[in-house]
Structures are given as structure tokens and as C-alpha cells.
Tab-separated table of C-alpha atoms in Angstrom:
chain	number	residue	atom	x	y	z
A	1039	UNK	CA	5.021	-122.440	0.623
A	1040	UNK	CA	1.764	-123.945	-0.620
A	1041	UNK	CA	0.041	-123.817	2.763
A	1042	UNK	CA	1.244	-120.268	3.401
A	1043	UNK	CA	-0.198	-119.044	0.103
A	1044	UNK	CA	-3.518	-120.824	0.597
A	1045	UNK	CA	-3.904	-119.470	4.115
A	1046	UNK	CA	-3.039	-116.001	2.883
A	1047	UNK	CA	-5.539	-116.210	0.054
A	1048	UNK	CA	-8.339	-117.404	2.320
A	1049	UNK	CA	-7.497	-114.737	4.841
A	1050	UNK	CA	-7.594	-112.081	2.141
A	1051	UNK	CA	-10.975	-113.376	0.968
A	1052	UNK	CA	-12.397	-113.130	4.480
A	1053	UNK	CA	-10.939	-109.629	4.831
A	1054	UNK	CA	-13.447	-108.606	2.157
A	1055	UNK	CA	-15.989	-107.874	4.893
A	1056	UNK	CA	-14.241	-104.548	5.451
A	1057	UNK	CA	-14.497	-103.383	1.858
A	1058	UNK	CA	-17.330	-101.689	-0.056
A	1059	UNK	CA	-19.387	-103.709	-2.466
A	1060	UNK	CA	-20.666	-104.166	-6.000
A	1061	UNK	CA	-23.115	-106.656	-7.438
A	1062	UNK	CA	-21.083	-109.207	-9.440
A	1063	UNK	CA	-22.415	-112.729	-8.901
A	1064	UNK	CA	-19.369	-114.835	-9.759
A	1065	UNK	CA	-15.586	-115.034	-9.447
A	1066	UNK	CA	-13.852	-114.461	-12.816
A	1067	UNK	CA	-10.771	-116.335	-14.008
A	1068	UNK	CA	-8.172	-114.420	-16.071
A	1069	UNK	CA	-7.744	-117.432	-18.391
A	1070	UNK	CA	-9.446	-117.190	-21.808
A	1071	UNK	CA	-10.286	-120.149	-24.077
A	1072	UNK	CA	-10.193	-118.938	-27.679
A	1073	UNK	CA	-13.157	-120.063	-29.781
A	1074	UNK	CA	-15.102	-121.438	-26.844
A	1075	UNK	CA	-18.804	-120.626	-26.795
A	1076	UNK	CA	-20.963	-121.022	-23.719
A	1077	UNK	CA	-24.511	-120.585	-22.485
A	1078	UNK	CA	-25.145	-120.421	-18.730
A	1079	UNK	CA	-28.083	-119.980	-16.392
A	1080	UNK	CA	-27.491	-119.204	-12.707
A	1081	UNK	CA	-30.305	-118.970	-10.173
A	1082	UNK	CA	-30.138	-117.586	-6.629
A	1083	UNK	CA	-32.995	-118.395	-4.263
A	1084	UNK	CA	-33.158	-116.701	-0.849
A	1085	UNK	CA	-33.884	-119.301	1.843
A	1086	UNK	CA	-33.927	-117.296	5.061
A	1087	UNK	CA	-37.216	-117.006	6.974
A	1088	UNK	CA	-35.804	-114.132	9.068
A	1089	UNK	CA	-35.217	-111.967	5.970
A	1090	UNK	CA	-37.671	-109.707	4.142
A	1091	UNK	CA	-36.165	-111.101	0.937
A	1092	UNK	CA	-37.144	-114.679	1.763
A	1093	UNK	CA	-38.168	-116.605	-1.409
A	1094	UNK	CA	-36.774	-113.886	-3.697
A	1095	UNK	CA	-35.351	-115.336	-6.912
A	1096	UNK	CA	-32.635	-113.873	-9.154
A	1097	UNK	CA	-31.700	-115.352	-12.541
A	1098	UNK	CA	-28.544	-114.599	-14.548
A	1099	UNK	CA	-28.691	-115.646	-18.204
A	1100	UNK	CA	-25.318	-115.478	-19.984
A	1101	UNK	CA	-23.910	-116.079	-23.449
A	1102	UNK	CA	-20.119	-115.977	-23.888
A	1103	UNK	CA	-17.479	-116.386	-26.589
A	1104	UNK	CA	-13.684	-116.576	-26.635
A	1105	UNK	CA	-13.097	-113.960	-29.321
A	1106	UNK	CA	-9.312	-114.323	-29.342
A	1107	UNK	CA	-6.461	-115.957	-27.406
A	1108	UNK	CA	-6.589	-113.148	-24.833
A	1109	UNK	CA	-10.147	-111.765	-25.053
A	1110	UNK	CA	-13.298	-113.402	-23.764
A	1111	UNK	CA	-16.649	-111.625	-23.849
A	1112	UNK	CA	-20.091	-112.311	-22.336
A	1113	UNK	CA	-23.539	-110.772	-22.581
A	1114	UNK	CA	-25.607	-111.159	-19.407
A	1115	UNK	CA	-29.227	-110.371	-18.561
A	1116	UNK	CA	-30.285	-110.249	-14.910
A	1117	UNK	CA	-33.869	-111.029	-13.881
A	1118	UNK	CA	-35.395	-110.625	-10.421
A	1119	UNK	CA	-38.569	-112.035	-8.901
A	1120	UNK	CA	-39.376	-110.575	-5.462
A	1121	UNK	CA	-41.664	-112.618	-3.228
A	1122	UNK	CA	-45.254	-112.399	-4.404
A	1123	UNK	CA	-44.385	-110.470	-7.575
A	1124	UNK	CA	-43.617	-111.187	-11.204
A	1125	UNK	CA	-40.221	-111.597	-12.851
A	1126	UNK	CA	-38.666	-108.447	-14.318
A	1127	UNK	CA	-35.443	-107.839	-16.253
A	1128	UNK	CA	-33.162	-105.658	-14.126
A	1129	UNK	CA	-30.108	-105.050	-16.306
A	1130	UNK	CA	-28.132	-106.003	-19.390
A	1131	UNK	CA	-24.373	-106.356	-18.887
A	1132	UNK	CA	-21.447	-106.703	-21.264
A	1133	UNK	CA	-18.555	-108.421	-19.494
A	1134	UNK	CA	-15.026	-108.748	-20.876
A	1135	UNK	CA	-11.919	-110.577	-19.666
A	1136	UNK	CA	-8.503	-109.712	-21.101
A	1137	UNK	CA	-5.784	-112.279	-20.385
A	1138	UNK	CA	-2.467	-110.456	-19.899
A	1139	UNK	CA	-0.075	-113.354	-19.206
A	1140	UNK	CA	0.495	-116.815	-20.587
A	1141	UNK	CA	-0.887	-119.427	-18.225
A	1142	UNK	CA	1.911	-120.607	-15.948
A	1143	UNK	CA	4.409	-118.046	-17.306
A	1144	UNK	CA	4.609	-116.129	-14.022
A	1145	UNK	CA	4.039	-116.991	-10.375
A	1146	UNK	CA	0.492	-115.652	-10.729
A	1147	UNK	CA	-1.660	-115.562	-13.869
A	1148	UNK	CA	-3.309	-112.176	-14.296
A	1149	UNK	CA	-5.794	-110.310	-16.470
A	1150	UNK	CA	-8.204	-107.379	-16.620
A	1151	UNK	CA	-11.966	-107.249	-16.249
A	1152	UNK	CA	-14.235	-104.653	-17.895
A	1153	UNK	CA	-18.023	-104.435	-17.581
A	1154	UNK	CA	-20.641	-102.084	-18.982
A	1155	UNK	CA	-24.094	-102.435	-17.400
A	1156	UNK	CA	-27.335	-100.897	-18.656
A	1157	UNK	CA	-30.144	-100.688	-16.078
A	1158	UNK	CA	-33.603	-101.621	-17.339
A	1159	UNK	CA	-35.530	-100.271	-14.363
A	1160	UNK	CA	-36.772	-96.695	-14.433
A	1161	UNK	CA	-34.596	-94.240	-12.495
A	1162	UNK	CA	-31.837	-96.829	-11.932
A	1163	UNK	CA	-28.315	-95.718	-12.933
A	1164	UNK	CA	-26.060	-97.532	-15.382
A	1165	UNK	CA	-22.609	-98.760	-14.315
A	1166	UNK	CA	-19.044	-99.094	-15.562
A	1167	UNK	CA	-16.741	-101.537	-13.761
A	1168	UNK	CA	-13.169	-102.750	-14.172
A	1169	UNK	CA	-10.392	-104.378	-12.232
A	1170	UNK	CA	-7.667	-106.977	-11.786
A	1171	UNK	CA	-8.078	-110.772	-11.951
A	1172	UNK	CA	-5.454	-113.034	-10.344
A	1173	UNK	CA	-5.135	-116.820	-10.425
A	1174	UNK	CA	-2.634	-119.308	-8.986
A	1175	UNK	CA	-2.583	-123.091	-9.227
A	1176	UNK	CA	-0.871	-125.403	-6.732
A	1177	UNK	CA	-1.317	-128.953	-7.944
A	1178	UNK	CA	-5.016	-129.728	-7.705
A	1179	UNK	CA	-5.867	-126.486	-5.870
A	1180	UNK	CA	-6.824	-123.318	-7.779
A	1181	UNK	CA	-6.999	-119.902	-6.113
A	1182	UNK	CA	-8.607	-116.854	-7.757
A	1183	UNK	CA	-8.816	-113.272	-6.500
A	1184	UNK	CA	-10.832	-110.438	-8.097
A	1185	UNK	CA	-10.262	-106.757	-7.304
A	1186	UNK	CA	-13.018	-104.754	-8.994
A	1187	UNK	CA	-14.001	-101.060	-8.887
A	1188	UNK	CA	-17.194	-99.540	-10.320
A	1189	UNK	CA	-18.761	-96.172	-10.994
A	1190	UNK	CA	-22.423	-95.396	-11.560
A	1191	UNK	CA	-23.146	-93.267	-14.629
A	1192	UNK	CA	-26.172	-91.597	-16.171
A	1193	UNK	CA	-29.302	-90.313	-14.475
A	1194	UNK	CA	-29.526	-90.694	-10.677
A	1195	UNK	CA	-25.914	-91.903	-10.463
A	1196	UNK	CA	-24.098	-91.566	-7.147
A	1197	UNK	CA	-20.806	-89.699	-7.273
A	1198	UNK	CA	-18.803	-92.462	-5.606
A	1199	UNK	CA	-16.278	-95.070	-6.723
A	1200	UNK	CA	-17.105	-98.424	-5.121
A	1201	UNK	CA	-14.867	-101.470	-4.770
A	1202	UNK	CA	-15.343	-105.205	-4.405
A	1203	UNK	CA	-13.063	-108.013	-3.320
A	1204	UNK	CA	-14.034	-111.600	-4.069
A	1205	UNK	CA	-12.171	-114.875	-4.066
A	1206	UNK	CA	-12.366	-118.588	-4.742
A	1207	UNK	CA	-10.545	-121.727	-3.622
A	1208	UNK	CA	-11.316	-124.789	-5.746
A	1209	UNK	CA	-10.091	-128.353	-5.225
A	1210	UNK	CA	-9.900	-130.256	-8.508
A	1211	UNK	CA	-10.783	-133.570	-6.967
A	1212	UNK	CA	-12.278	-134.764	-10.265
A	1213	UNK	CA	-13.453	-132.809	-13.362
A	1214	UNK	CA	-16.999	-133.894	-12.466
A	1215	UNK	CA	-16.708	-132.978	-8.767
A	1216	UNK	CA	-14.797	-129.937	-7.514
A	1217	UNK	CA	-15.488	-128.690	-3.943
A	1218	UNK	CA	-15.273	-124.899	-3.844
A	1219	UNK	CA	-15.153	-122.100	-1.296
A	1220	UNK	CA	-16.155	-118.597	-2.481
A	1221	UNK	CA	-16.363	-115.237	-0.715
A	1222	UNK	CA	-18.245	-112.157	-1.986
A	1223	UNK	CA	-18.708	-108.700	-0.542
A	1224	UNK	CA	-21.778	-107.254	-2.247
A	1225	UNK	CA	-24.007	-104.270	-1.687
A	1226	UNK	CA	-26.399	-106.248	0.496
A	1227	UNK	CA	-23.554	-107.727	2.584
A	1228	UNK	CA	-20.877	-110.418	2.665
A	1229	UNK	CA	-21.523	-114.046	1.764
A	1230	UNK	CA	-19.382	-117.170	2.006
A	1231	UNK	CA	-20.269	-119.872	-0.482
A	1232	UNK	CA	-19.747	-123.623	-0.116
A	1233	UNK	CA	-20.395	-125.196	-3.506
A	1234	UNK	CA	-19.749	-128.152	-5.778
A	1235	UNK	CA	-18.727	-127.578	-9.393
A	1236	UNK	CA	-18.274	-130.087	-12.173
A	1237	UNK	CA	-18.175	-130.673	-15.940
A	1238	UNK	CA	-19.068	-133.643	-18.100
A	1239	UNK	CA	-17.673	-134.155	-21.618
A	1240	UNK	CA	-20.285	-134.650	-24.323
A	1241	UNK	CA	-19.635	-134.995	-28.050
A	1242	UNK	CA	-16.393	-133.569	-29.493
A	1243	UNK	CA	-15.389	-130.460	-27.497
A	1244	UNK	CA	-18.781	-129.791	-25.929
A	1245	UNK	CA	-19.212	-129.936	-22.134
A	1246	UNK	CA	-22.072	-129.711	-19.686
A	1247	UNK	CA	-21.224	-128.003	-16.409
A	1248	UNK	CA	-23.052	-127.486	-13.147
A	1249	UNK	CA	-22.701	-125.703	-9.827
A	1250	UNK	CA	-24.794	-126.073	-6.684
A	1251	UNK	CA	-24.410	-124.944	-3.107
A	1252	UNK	CA	-25.283	-122.437	-0.423
A	1253	UNK	CA	-24.202	-118.812	-0.045
A	1254	UNK	CA	-24.119	-118.118	3.696
A	1255	UNK	CA	-24.712	-114.618	5.013
A	1256	UNK	CA	-21.820	-113.421	7.188
A	1257	UNK	CA	-24.127	-111.390	9.455
A	1258	UNK	CA	-27.774	-111.297	10.529
A	1259	UNK	CA	-28.624	-108.673	7.888
A	1260	UNK	CA	-27.415	-110.810	4.966
A	1261	UNK	CA	-29.752	-113.702	4.013
A	1262	UNK	CA	-28.636	-117.199	3.099
A	1263	UNK	CA	-29.054	-118.030	-0.584
A	1264	UNK	CA	-29.277	-121.325	-2.415
A	1265	UNK	CA	-27.379	-121.178	-5.724
A	1266	UNK	CA	-27.543	-123.425	-8.733
A	1267	UNK	CA	-26.272	-123.104	-12.291
A	1268	UNK	CA	-26.010	-125.076	-15.495
A	1269	UNK	CA	-23.598	-124.333	-18.327
A	1270	UNK	CA	-23.186	-125.631	-21.848
A	1271	UNK	CA	-19.811	-125.153	-23.582
A	1272	UNK	CA	-19.284	-125.892	-27.267
């Protein structure tokens, strides 16, 4: 049963190449930790000499808080630095996760995702996004699937509803070392990520987390991207 589910999940993640795309940069878990505060910086660096975006850098600066036992909220600012140009703030996003089931109560843990994004560039539309978050644990293996839809709003908005499918398989080898496979279908194309995640306990309940790896473009039009992040939970 375990192998069937894992194969099905991975297959569903790879099927994402056929679906339209949004711009979320991570896979969201439906599990909320009440009272937990976190600060996180994620950086994507395009390392593909065949791409016009080579050496482009994108930063995601996040601050999150577990407001209640079933509601986690984050404020995110996205910065971009095209090759040969300065760094500019692209958008401010308010992300929310609503946990709808007790962890382990059902075969799959599930929750809802809601995002409001305000564009900071002139003539760029704002965005509203929402969807379903699913998670299943089998021993030391964790599988997460996100089904997200979004709609542009405001000036210059396109009258279309777009969808994204993303997924993650994580092996909890050790809290400090967790090999991870991620799949994203974004506006610029589909990427498959091979990463290492980990967390180190500091004083009391505080933790220092990291993530590093490569996001591989699934076709010649999608550049490879080096990803790294650091997170502080307290």
C-alpha cells in the first residue's frame, strides 16, 4: 500500500507539466503550529548559460505566525534582480493556511490555502489565490500535494482563472538532514527540485532551519535554478 501511494503521488506530481501555472515558490503543509513564529529568507539563482535569465536572482523574505491551532499566517515580500540591474521589490503577499483536520485523524491530513498578493510594479495586476493542501505520512516519508487556483484582479488583470499543481516527497532520514523531491508547474515552466532540508534545535523551542538544492528545468525553455533558504523558528 505504501509503495502504491508513493508511486501515485510522484506520478501525480510529474503530471503537473500538463497544467497551467502560478508563481508560488514553495510547497505548503496543511499542518499549523500554534504560537510558532518564523523568519525565512529564500533565494533563487538562475544558473543556466543557455537562458536569457542567467544570473537572475529572486529573494523571498517571509515572516510567519501560528495565530491559532488551525490558522497560520505569513507576510512575504518578493524581490527580483535581473542580470545587470538593481534589486526591486515585486510584490507583497499575505499567505494563510487553515488546518481543517486533526493530524493523523483521517487517511490524509487536509487544509485550505488563501493568498492575497499586491503587485509593486507599475501596470502589474494584483492576485487572489486559494486551494487545497493535502499531506500523508508513511513512517519516515512525508508526501504533500497542493492544488491552487488564482485570479488576477485590478488594473491590467487577465480574465482567466489559472491553476497550479505542486508536490513534495520528503524522507525524514534525520531532523538535520531530509532529502526531498519537489515538483512545481509555474508560469515560466515546470521544474523538478532535488533538495536537502534540515533543522537544528537551539535554545528552548527555537530552531534554525535550512534548505539547499537545485531546481531543474523540465524543458529547454525553463532554466535551472539554484535554491537556498534559511529559517529561524521561535
